[in-house]
Amino acid sequence: NDGEKIERYSPFDHSHLLGTVVQATAKDVAETLSRSQIAYREWAQVSVESRAQKLEALANLLEHNRNEWMSLLVYEAGKTLDDAVSELR
């Protein structure tokens, strides 16, 4: 990837570096869109029952790890606790 590297800091502590991300290039976006179209066609072949089971499993994982997700939303995204709870619902 030839994209620009961008440092991301905590919204609560601007001296705390959370990490570095790389800005997507036009080529990255085109490749991602192409892959998403392939994934969409594959997902469309999955039965409704199987999709529902997969989405239910994902919801269960999110609920099981709810506290960790809320902490990330508060610390890394600057959300209030109430906003983090609402976002996870």
PDB file of C-alpha atoms in Angstrom:
ATOM      1  CA  ASN A   1       0.000   0.000   0.000  1.00  0.00           C
ATOM      2  CA  ASP A   2       1.311   3.409  -0.955  1.00  0.00           C
ATOM      3  CA  GLY A   3      -1.172   5.348   1.160  1.00  0.00           C
ATOM      4  CA  GLU A   4      -0.202   8.011   3.642  1.00  0.00           C
ATOM      5  CA  LYS A   5       0.418   6.808   7.212  1.00  0.00           C
ATOM      6  CA  ILE A   6      -1.739   8.577   9.778  1.00  0.00           C
ATOM      7  CA  GLU A   7      -1.252   8.454  13.537  1.00  0.00           C
ATOM      8  CA  ARG A   8      -4.393   8.186  15.667  1.00  0.00           C
ATOM      9  CA  TYR A   9      -4.478   9.477  19.239  1.00  0.00           C
ATOM     10  CA  SER A  10      -6.920   8.890  22.055  1.00  0.00           C
ATOM     11  CA  PRO A  11      -9.695  11.511  22.113  1.00  0.00           C
ATOM     12  CA  PHE A  12      -9.318  11.631  25.902  1.00  0.00           C
ATOM     13  CA  ASP A  13      -5.530  11.786  26.053  1.00  0.00           C
ATOM     14  CA  HIS A  14      -4.112  13.427  22.960  1.00  0.00           C
ATOM     15  CA  SER A  15      -0.610  12.374  23.986  1.00  0.00           C
ATOM     16  CA  HIS A  16      -1.521   8.659  23.870  1.00  0.00           C
ATOM     17  CA  LEU A  17      -0.930   7.125  20.447  1.00  0.00           C
ATOM     18  CA  LEU A  18      -3.554   4.446  19.753  1.00  0.00           C
ATOM     19  CA  GLY A  19      -1.994   3.324  16.524  1.00  0.00           C
ATOM     20  CA  THR A  20      -1.122   4.130  12.954  1.00  0.00           C
ATOM     21  CA  VAL A  21      -3.393   3.593   9.976  1.00  0.00           C
ATOM     22  CA  VAL A  22      -2.652   3.768   6.281  1.00  0.00           C
ATOM     23  CA  GLN A  23      -4.873   5.932   4.109  1.00  0.00           C
ATOM     24  CA  ALA A  24      -6.515   3.841   1.397  1.00  0.00           C
ATOM     25  CA  THR A  25      -5.529   4.637  -2.167  1.00  0.00           C
ATOM     26  CA  ALA A  26      -7.895   4.639  -5.151  1.00  0.00           C
ATOM     27  CA  LYS A  27      -6.482   1.213  -6.070  1.00  0.00           C
ATOM     28  CA  ASP A  28      -7.218  -0.090  -2.559  1.00  0.00           C
ATOM     29  CA  VAL A  29     -10.815   1.115  -2.824  1.00  0.00           C
ATOM     30  CA  ALA A  30     -11.290  -0.465  -6.265  1.00  0.00           C
ATOM     31  CA  GLU A  31      -9.899  -3.804  -5.059  1.00  0.00           C
ATOM     32  CA  THR A  32     -12.092  -3.719  -1.967  1.00  0.00           C
ATOM     33  CA  LEU A  33     -15.207  -2.988  -4.000  1.00  0.00           C
ATOM     34  CA  SER A  34     -14.385  -5.850  -6.352  1.00  0.00           C
ATOM     35  CA  ARG A  35     -13.912  -8.257  -3.443  1.00  0.00           C
ATOM     36  CA  SER A  36     -17.127  -7.076  -1.804  1.00  0.00           C
ATOM     37  CA  GLN A  37     -19.086  -7.818  -4.991  1.00  0.00           C
ATOM     38  CA  ILE A  38     -17.693 -11.366  -4.999  1.00  0.00           C
ATOM     39  CA  ALA A  39     -18.527 -11.784  -1.302  1.00  0.00           C
ATOM     40  CA  TYR A  40     -22.049 -10.489  -1.918  1.00  0.00           C
ATOM     41  CA  ARG A  41     -22.654 -13.071  -4.642  1.00  0.00           C
ATOM     42  CA  GLU A  42     -21.356 -15.828  -2.335  1.00  0.00           C
ATOM     43  CA  TRP A  43     -23.502 -14.602   0.579  1.00  0.00           C
ATOM     44  CA  ALA A  44     -26.563 -14.532  -1.701  1.00  0.00           C
ATOM     45  CA  GLN A  45     -26.122 -18.295  -2.237  1.00  0.00           C
ATOM     46  CA  VAL A  46     -26.324 -18.988   1.516  1.00  0.00           C
ATOM     47  CA  SER A  47     -29.777 -20.066   2.718  1.00  0.00           C
ATOM     48  CA  VAL A  48     -31.848 -17.678   4.792  1.00  0.00           C
ATOM     49  CA  GLU A  49     -31.725 -20.117   7.707  1.00  0.00           C
ATOM     50  CA  SER A  50     -27.945 -20.322   7.568  1.00  0.00           C
ATOM     51  CA  ARG A  51     -27.616 -16.532   7.337  1.00  0.00           C
ATOM     52  CA  ALA A  52     -29.886 -16.149  10.350  1.00  0.00           C
ATOM     53  CA  GLN A  53     -27.783 -18.646  12.327  1.00  0.00           C
ATOM     54  CA  LYS A  54     -24.562 -16.836  11.430  1.00  0.00           C
ATOM     55  CA  LEU A  55     -25.995 -13.434  12.371  1.00  0.00           C
ATOM     56  CA  GLU A  56     -27.332 -14.849  15.647  1.00  0.00           C
ATOM     57  CA  ALA A  57     -23.882 -16.282  16.438  1.00  0.00           C
ATOM     58  CA  LEU A  58     -22.328 -12.878  15.741  1.00  0.00           C
ATOM     59  CA  ALA A  59     -24.872 -11.167  18.005  1.00  0.00           C
ATOM     60  CA  ASN A  60     -24.055 -13.658  20.763  1.00  0.00           C
ATOM     61  CA  LEU A  61     -20.323 -12.946  20.407  1.00  0.00           C
ATOM     62  CA  LEU A  62     -20.922  -9.208  20.574  1.00  0.00           C
ATOM     63  CA  GLU A  63     -23.057  -9.637  23.671  1.00  0.00           C
ATOM     64  CA  HIS A  64     -20.527 -11.978  25.305  1.00  0.00           C
ATOM     65  CA  ASN A  65     -17.740  -9.420  24.746  1.00  0.00           C
ATOM     66  CA  ARG A  66     -19.933  -6.394  25.400  1.00  0.00           C
ATOM     67  CA  ASN A  67     -17.753  -4.863  28.121  1.00  0.00           C
ATOM     68  CA  GLU A  68     -14.629  -4.988  25.945  1.00  0.00           C
ATOM     69  CA  TRP A  69     -16.495  -3.401  23.019  1.00  0.00           C
ATOM     70  CA  MET A  70     -17.867  -0.641  25.239  1.00  0.00           C
ATOM     71  CA  SER A  71     -14.401   0.065  26.622  1.00  0.00           C
ATOM     72  CA  LEU A  72     -13.007   0.343  23.097  1.00  0.00           C
ATOM     73  CA  LEU A  73     -15.805   2.662  22.005  1.00  0.00           C
ATOM     74  CA  VAL A  74     -15.276   4.915  25.022  1.00  0.00           C
ATOM     75  CA  TYR A  75     -11.484   4.928  24.957  1.00  0.00           C
ATOM     76  CA  GLU A  76     -10.708   4.843  21.246  1.00  0.00           C
ATOM     77  CA  ALA A  77     -13.733   6.559  19.717  1.00  0.00           C
ATOM     78  CA  GLY A  78     -14.445   9.075  22.459  1.00  0.00           C
ATOM     79  CA  LYS A  79     -18.010   7.849  23.003  1.00  0.00           C
ATOM     80  CA  THR A  80     -19.811   8.403  26.272  1.00  0.00           C
ATOM     81  CA  LEU A  81     -20.752   5.219  28.111  1.00  0.00           C
ATOM     82  CA  ASP A  82     -24.422   5.774  27.224  1.00  0.00           C
ATOM     83  CA  ASP A  83     -23.512   6.196  23.554  1.00  0.00           C
ATOM     84  CA  ALA A  84     -21.385   3.035  23.647  1.00  0.00           C
ATOM     85  CA  VAL A  85     -24.258   1.050  25.163  1.00  0.00           C
ATOM     86  CA  SER A  86     -26.672   2.389  22.529  1.00  0.00           C
ATOM     87  CA  GLU A  87     -24.286   1.634  19.703  1.00  0.00           C
ATOM     88  CA  LEU A  88     -23.962  -1.989  20.776  1.00  0.00           C
ATOM     89  CA  ARG A  89     -27.739  -2.539  20.931  1.00  0.00           C
TER      90      ARG A  89
END
